Amino acid sequence: MEGCMIARLCLVTLIVTIHCGPVSSNSYLFGRELFGTKTPYLWSRQSSDVTDLTSVQYNGQQCRAVYVDGLYRHGARYPSLKWVNRMNELHTLLSGGNGIDQSVGDWGNAFKADKAAQLSALGQQEMVVLGERLGSRFQSLLSSEKDRMHFYSSAKDRAKDSATYFQKGLGNTIGTNLSIPTTIDNLMLRFYESCKLYNKIMDNEKTFEEYDKFLTGPEMTNVVTNVNNAVLSGHFNLTVDQVRIIQQICACELAFFNTSDWCSYLSLSGLELMDYGGDIKSNIEGGYRHDITAQMSCPLLKHVLQQMDKVVTAQSDRPVASFRFGHSETVSPVFTALGLFNESTTFLATDFKANANRQYRTSVILPFSANLVTTMYKCGTEYMVKMMVNEEEVDIPACGATICPYTMVKEHYGQFENCEFENICENEGTNTGTISRISGSVMIAIVLLLFLH
């Protein structure tokens, strides 16, 4: 099985001119988890244990899986149009500089505008592999209940395509060609887009003060100086944003072509610093800095709990599996809402060394195709829950163990079942729950009553 996956990976990489042979010597960074949310999933998960998980032991009892819930970030994609344009602008600027490295002058951007932000061949393969692995773990459960599987996606093509390729991989292992329609649900899978309070906070320039401090601090200033000297022998003053563009070119070319001349301008220590800077920003956007981050994910978590309740109460429309495909901005707030990867300290601009062993490392927990799989088991008359993040078991904060009674899970996360999204996000025309608002018609009625009294 694993050999077939590797063979398919080589076939796909040939399509995008990636080779499966030796990595170029100037790409010593290949396979390192240092590129934040642009890290390919298969760099760290080329192989994974696919032991049958349809039954587990708990307190001496044999428990059988009755429901699987999967949340997936879309697979590896091409750079967005914003980054494609930035890459081209930087190349044009540097090409006119004195002392330019020849590889910079000769460079041509392989990432085109018409493919911007679309799922790449590498991303397709990530999803096929993940579908195959999940199918292997739950083959006996899913192969007999195909009509009870549901697929959900955001409206973005890269998410919809991820659902399609995951379904293809799943079908490979459960022995059928699946063609289950995918339901588009942006509120569930792009809730952050519709939450006005969250976006108001993110639009506030003070929100990212710590990140800005890091970018202008002594450590990053040194990184910029070193990159500047490597690219143009010190004859051009690169900005920190331009160094970030070089990092993006390196990350994307390394992922798709296994090699990038731009990577030679970046040191391992420099990338580790940039990786931490990215984590400061990502933690602000999707971590524990603001309560709204976890709260706004309630449309998704409410749906998860509702699906599990249907299983427990044996409703006629109970599902056997739900698979959701969204974005890093979907997955990170859900991790936060569940209490996963919770740091005891805030990420500060001056705390790079202190946070060397941080749990919240986006290169590890939020690469392309990052995933959270929650499984419900029936143990006699009791229902239990297990969670896997990126195919590895994690302790569930609801009970502090890798397997929890569903009653404890539901109680611990019960706030999400009573989801009042409009109120949480303080969207227009609703009662926020924190600020009392009286409509015009109600105010007139109150005035009339007072007058008549």
CSV table of C-alpha atoms in Angstrom, one decimal, residues 9-281:
chain,number,residue,atom,x,y,z
A,9,LEU,CA,3.5,10.5,-5.8
A,10,CYS,CA,6.4,10.2,-8.3
A,11,LEU,CA,3.9,10.0,-11.1
A,12,VAL,CA,2.1,13.2,-10.0
A,13,THR,CA,5.4,15.0,-9.4
A,14,LEU,CA,6.4,14.2,-13.0
A,15,ILE,CA,3.3,16.1,-14.2
A,16,VAL,CA,4.5,19.3,-12.5
A,17,THR,CA,8.2,18.6,-13.5
A,18,ILE,CA,9.2,17.6,-9.9
A,19,HIS,CA,11.7,14.7,-9.9
A,20,CYS,CA,11.8,11.9,-7.4
A,21,GLY,CA,15.5,11.6,-7.6
A,22,PRO,CA,18.2,13.3,-5.5
A,23,VAL,CA,17.4,16.8,-4.2
A,24,SER,CA,19.7,19.5,-5.5
A,25,SER,CA,22.5,20.5,-3.2
A,26,ASN,CA,21.3,24.1,-2.9
A,27,SER,CA,18.0,22.8,-1.5
A,28,TYR,CA,19.2,21.5,1.8
A,29,LEU,CA,16.0,22.9,3.3
A,30,PHE,CA,13.8,20.4,1.4
A,31,GLY,CA,11.5,18.5,3.8
A,32,ARG,CA,12.1,20.8,6.8
A,33,GLU,CA,9.0,22.1,8.7
A,34,LEU,CA,10.0,25.7,8.5
A,35,PHE,CA,7.6,27.3,6.1
A,36,GLY,CA,4.5,27.9,8.2
A,37,THR,CA,1.2,27.3,6.4
A,38,LYS,CA,3.1,26.9,3.1
A,39,THR,CA,4.7,23.6,4.4
A,40,PRO,CA,3.7,20.6,2.3
A,41,TYR,CA,1.9,17.9,4.3
A,42,LEU,CA,3.8,15.0,2.9
A,43,TRP,CA,7.1,16.5,4.0
A,44,SER,CA,6.4,15.3,7.5
A,45,ARG,CA,3.8,12.6,6.8
A,46,GLN,CA,5.1,10.6,3.8
A,47,SER,CA,4.2,7.4,5.6
A,48,SER,CA,1.7,6.9,8.4
A,49,ASP,CA,0.4,4.0,10.4
A,50,VAL,CA,-2.8,2.8,8.8
A,51,THR,CA,-3.8,0.2,11.4
A,52,ASP,CA,-7.5,-0.7,11.4
A,53,LEU,CA,-9.2,1.7,13.8
A,54,THR,CA,-12.8,0.4,13.5
A,55,SER,CA,-12.4,-1.2,16.9
A,56,VAL,CA,-10.4,-0.3,20.0
A,57,GLN,CA,-10.1,-1.5,23.6
A,58,TYR,CA,-11.3,0.6,26.5
A,59,ASN,CA,-11.5,-0.6,30.1
A,60,GLY,CA,-11.4,-4.2,29.0
A,61,GLN,CA,-14.3,-3.6,26.5
A,62,GLN,CA,-14.2,-4.0,22.7
A,63,CYS,CA,-15.5,-0.7,21.2
A,64,ARG,CA,-16.5,-0.4,17.6
A,65,ALA,CA,-16.4,2.8,15.5
A,66,VAL,CA,-19.8,4.2,14.7
A,67,TYR,CA,-19.0,7.6,13.3
A,68,VAL,CA,-16.0,9.4,11.8
A,69,ASP,CA,-15.7,13.2,11.5
A,70,GLY,CA,-12.9,14.8,9.4
A,71,LEU,CA,-12.0,18.4,9.1
A,72,TYR,CA,-9.3,19.1,6.4
A,73,ARG,CA,-7.5,22.1,5.2
A,74,HIS,CA,-7.3,22.1,1.4
A,75,GLY,CA,-4.2,20.5,-0.2
A,76,ALA,CA,-1.1,22.3,-1.4
A,77,ARG,CA,-2.0,25.2,-3.7
A,78,TYR,CA,-0.3,27.6,-6.1
A,79,PRO,CA,0.6,31.0,-4.7
A,80,SER,CA,-2.2,33.6,-4.6
A,81,LEU,CA,-2.3,36.3,-7.2
A,82,LYS,CA,-1.0,38.8,-4.5
A,83,TRP,CA,2.1,36.7,-4.0
A,84,VAL,CA,2.6,36.0,-7.7
A,85,ASN,CA,2.6,39.8,-8.4
A,86,ARG,CA,5.0,40.4,-5.5
A,87,MET,CA,7.4,37.8,-6.8
A,88,ASN,CA,7.4,39.4,-10.3
A,89,GLU,CA,7.8,42.9,-8.8
A,90,LEU,CA,10.7,41.9,-6.7
A,91,HIS,CA,12.4,40.2,-9.6
A,92,THR,CA,12.0,43.3,-11.8
A,93,LEU,CA,13.4,45.5,-9.0
A,94,LEU,CA,16.4,43.2,-8.3
A,95,SER,CA,17.2,42.7,-12.0
A,96,GLY,CA,18.3,46.3,-12.2
A,97,GLY,CA,20.6,46.2,-9.2
A,98,ASN,CA,24.4,46.2,-9.2
A,99,GLY,CA,26.2,43.0,-8.1
A,100,ILE,CA,23.1,40.9,-8.6
A,101,ASP,CA,23.5,37.1,-8.4
A,102,GLN,CA,23.1,35.7,-11.9
A,103,SER,CA,20.5,33.1,-10.8
A,104,VAL,CA,18.2,36.1,-9.8
A,105,GLY,CA,18.6,37.8,-13.1
A,106,ASP,CA,18.0,34.5,-15.1
A,107,TRP,CA,15.0,33.5,-13.0
A,108,GLY,CA,11.5,33.1,-14.5
A,109,ASN,CA,8.4,32.8,-12.4
A,110,ALA,CA,6.9,29.4,-12.9
A,111,PHE,CA,3.7,30.4,-11.0
A,112,LYS,CA,1.2,32.0,-13.4
A,113,ALA,CA,-1.8,34.2,-12.7
A,114,ASP,CA,-4.3,31.8,-14.2
A,115,LYS,CA,-3.4,29.1,-11.6
A,116,ALA,CA,-3.2,31.5,-8.6
A,117,ALA,CA,-4.5,29.9,-5.4
A,118,GLN,CA,-5.7,26.8,-7.2
A,119,LEU,CA,-5.1,23.3,-5.9
A,120,SER,CA,-1.8,22.0,-7.3
A,121,ALA,CA,-0.9,18.4,-8.5
A,122,LEU,CA,0.9,18.0,-5.2
A,123,GLY,CA,-2.2,19.1,-3.3
A,124,GLN,CA,-4.3,16.6,-5.3
A,125,GLN,CA,-1.9,13.9,-4.3
A,126,GLU,CA,-2.0,14.9,-0.6
A,127,MET,CA,-5.8,14.6,-0.6
A,128,VAL,CA,-5.7,11.2,-2.5
A,129,VAL,CA,-3.2,9.8,0.1
A,130,LEU,CA,-5.3,11.1,3.0
A,131,GLY,CA,-8.4,9.6,1.6
A,132,GLU,CA,-6.7,6.3,1.1
A,133,ARG,CA,-5.3,6.3,4.6
A,134,LEU,CA,-8.6,7.1,6.2
A,135,GLY,CA,-10.3,4.4,4.2
A,136,SER,CA,-7.7,1.9,5.3
A,137,ARG,CA,-8.3,2.8,9.0
A,138,PHE,CA,-12.1,2.5,8.7
A,139,GLN,CA,-12.7,0.3,5.7
A,140,SER,CA,-15.2,-2.1,7.3
A,141,LEU,CA,-17.3,0.8,8.7
A,142,LEU,CA,-17.3,3.0,5.6
A,143,SER,CA,-17.6,0.4,2.8
A,144,SER,CA,-20.9,-0.8,4.2
A,145,GLU,CA,-22.4,2.6,4.8
A,146,LYS,CA,-21.6,4.7,1.7
A,147,ASP,CA,-25.0,6.3,1.6
A,148,ARG,CA,-24.5,7.7,5.1
A,149,MET,CA,-21.3,9.6,4.2
A,150,HIS,CA,-21.5,13.4,3.8
A,151,PHE,CA,-19.1,15.9,2.2
A,152,TYR,CA,-18.9,19.6,2.9
A,153,SER,CA,-16.7,22.3,1.4
A,154,SER,CA,-16.3,26.1,1.3
A,155,ALA,CA,-17.1,27.7,-2.1
A,156,LYS,CA,-13.4,28.1,-3.0
A,157,ASP,CA,-12.3,25.9,-5.8
A,158,ARG,CA,-9.2,24.6,-3.9
A,159,ALA,CA,-11.5,23.3,-1.1
A,160,LYS,CA,-14.0,21.8,-3.5
A,161,ASP,CA,-11.3,20.1,-5.5
A,162,SER,CA,-9.7,18.8,-2.3
A,163,ALA,CA,-13.0,17.1,-1.4
A,164,THR,CA,-13.1,15.5,-4.9
A,165,TYR,CA,-9.6,14.1,-4.6
A,166,PHE,CA,-10.1,12.9,-1.0
A,167,GLN,CA,-13.2,11.1,-2.2
A,168,LYS,CA,-11.2,9.5,-5.0
A,169,GLY,CA,-8.6,8.2,-2.5
A,170,LEU,CA,-11.3,7.0,-0.1
A,171,GLY,CA,-12.9,5.1,-2.9
A,172,ASN,CA,-9.6,3.4,-3.8
A,173,THR,CA,-9.5,1.7,-0.4
A,174,ILE,CA,-13.1,1.0,0.3
A,175,GLY,CA,-13.5,-0.6,-3.1
A,176,THR,CA,-15.8,1.7,-5.0
A,177,ASN,CA,-15.9,4.8,-7.2
A,178,LEU,CA,-17.5,7.4,-4.9
A,179,SER,CA,-19.5,10.3,-6.4
A,180,ILE,CA,-21.1,11.8,-3.3
A,181,PRO,CA,-22.3,15.4,-3.9
A,182,THR,CA,-20.4,18.0,-1.9
A,183,THR,CA,-22.5,20.5,0.0
A,184,ILE,CA,-21.1,24.1,-0.1
A,185,ASP,CA,-21.4,25.8,3.3
A,186,ASN,CA,-19.3,29.0,3.7
A,187,LEU,CA,-20.8,29.8,7.2
A,188,MET,CA,-19.5,26.4,8.5
A,189,LEU,CA,-16.1,26.5,6.7
A,190,ARG,CA,-15.4,30.2,6.2
A,191,PHE,CA,-17.1,31.6,9.4
A,192,TYR,CA,-14.2,34.0,9.9
A,193,GLU,CA,-15.2,35.8,6.7
A,194,SER,CA,-18.7,36.6,8.1
A,195,CYS,CA,-17.7,37.6,11.6
A,196,LYS,CA,-17.7,41.4,11.8
A,197,LEU,CA,-16.2,41.6,15.3
A,198,TYR,CA,-13.3,39.3,14.3
A,199,ASN,CA,-12.6,41.3,11.2
A,200,LYS,CA,-12.8,44.6,13.0
A,201,ILE,CA,-10.1,43.3,15.4
A,202,MET,CA,-8.0,42.0,12.6
A,203,ASP,CA,-8.3,45.3,10.7
A,204,ASN,CA,-7.1,47.3,13.8
A,205,GLU,CA,-3.4,48.2,13.3
A,206,LYS,CA,-2.7,47.7,17.0
A,207,THR,CA,-3.7,44.0,16.8
A,208,PHE,CA,-0.4,43.1,15.1
A,209,GLU,CA,1.9,45.3,17.2
A,210,GLU,CA,3.8,42.3,18.5
A,211,TYR,CA,4.4,40.9,15.1
A,212,ASP,CA,5.5,44.3,13.8
A,213,LYS,CA,7.9,44.6,16.7
A,214,PHE,CA,9.4,41.3,15.7
A,215,LEU,CA,9.8,42.3,12.1
A,216,THR,CA,11.7,45.4,13.0
A,217,GLY,CA,13.6,43.9,15.9
A,218,PRO,CA,17.4,43.1,16.0
A,219,GLU,CA,17.0,39.4,15.1
A,220,MET,CA,15.0,40.0,11.9
A,221,THR,CA,17.2,43.0,11.0
A,222,ASN,CA,20.2,40.7,11.1
A,223,VAL,CA,18.3,38.2,8.9
A,224,VAL,CA,17.5,41.0,6.3
A,225,THR,CA,21.2,42.1,6.3
A,226,ASN,CA,22.4,38.6,5.6
A,227,VAL,CA,19.9,38.0,2.8
A,228,ASN,CA,20.8,41.4,1.3
A,229,ASN,CA,24.5,40.5,1.3
A,230,ALA,CA,23.8,37.1,-0.3
A,231,VAL,CA,21.6,38.3,-3.1
A,232,LEU,CA,23.2,41.6,-4.1
A,233,SER,CA,26.5,41.6,-2.2
A,234,GLY,CA,25.3,44.5,-0.1
A,235,HIS,CA,24.6,46.9,-3.0
A,236,PHE,CA,20.9,47.0,-2.4
A,237,ASN,CA,18.9,47.6,0.7
A,238,LEU,CA,16.2,44.9,0.9
A,239,THR,CA,13.3,45.4,3.2
A,240,VAL,CA,11.9,42.8,5.6
A,241,ASP,CA,8.8,42.4,3.3
A,242,GLN,CA,11.1,41.7,0.3
A,243,VAL,CA,12.9,39.0,2.3
A,244,ARG,CA,9.5,37.5,3.1
A,245,ILE,CA,8.9,37.4,-0.7
A,246,ILE,CA,12.2,35.5,-1.2
A,247,GLN,CA,11.1,33.1,1.6
A,248,GLN,CA,7.8,32.5,-0.3
A,249,ILE,CA,9.5,31.9,-3.6
A,250,CYS,CA,11.8,29.4,-1.8
A,251,ALA,CA,8.9,27.7,-0.1
A,252,CYS,CA,6.8,27.3,-3.3
A,253,GLU,CA,9.6,26.2,-5.6
A,254,LEU,CA,10.9,23.8,-3.0
A,255,ALA,CA,7.5,22.2,-2.6
A,256,PHE,CA,6.8,21.9,-6.3
A,257,PHE,CA,10.2,21.4,-7.9
A,258,ASN,CA,12.3,20.1,-5.0
A,259,THR,CA,14.9,22.8,-5.6
A,260,SER,CA,15.1,26.6,-5.6
A,261,ASP,CA,18.0,28.9,-6.2
A,262,TRP,CA,16.3,31.5,-3.9
A,263,CYS,CA,16.7,29.1,-1.0
A,264,SER,CA,20.4,29.5,-1.1
A,265,TYR,CA,20.0,33.1,0.2
A,266,LEU,CA,18.3,31.9,3.3
A,267,SER,CA,20.1,30.3,6.2
A,268,LEU,CA,18.6,27.7,8.5
A,269,SER,CA,18.8,30.0,11.5
A,270,GLY,CA,17.2,32.8,9.5
A,271,LEU,CA,14.3,30.6,8.4
A,272,GLU,CA,13.8,29.5,12.0
A,273,LEU,CA,13.4,33.1,13.0
A,274,MET,CA,11.0,33.8,10.2
A,275,ASP,CA,9.0,30.7,11.1
A,276,TYR,CA,8.6,32.1,14.7
A,277,GLY,CA,7.5,35.4,13.3
A,278,GLY,CA,4.9,33.7,11.2
A,279,ASP,CA,3.7,31.9,14.3
A,280,ILE,CA,3.3,35.2,16.2
A,281,LYS,CA,1.0,36.4,13.4
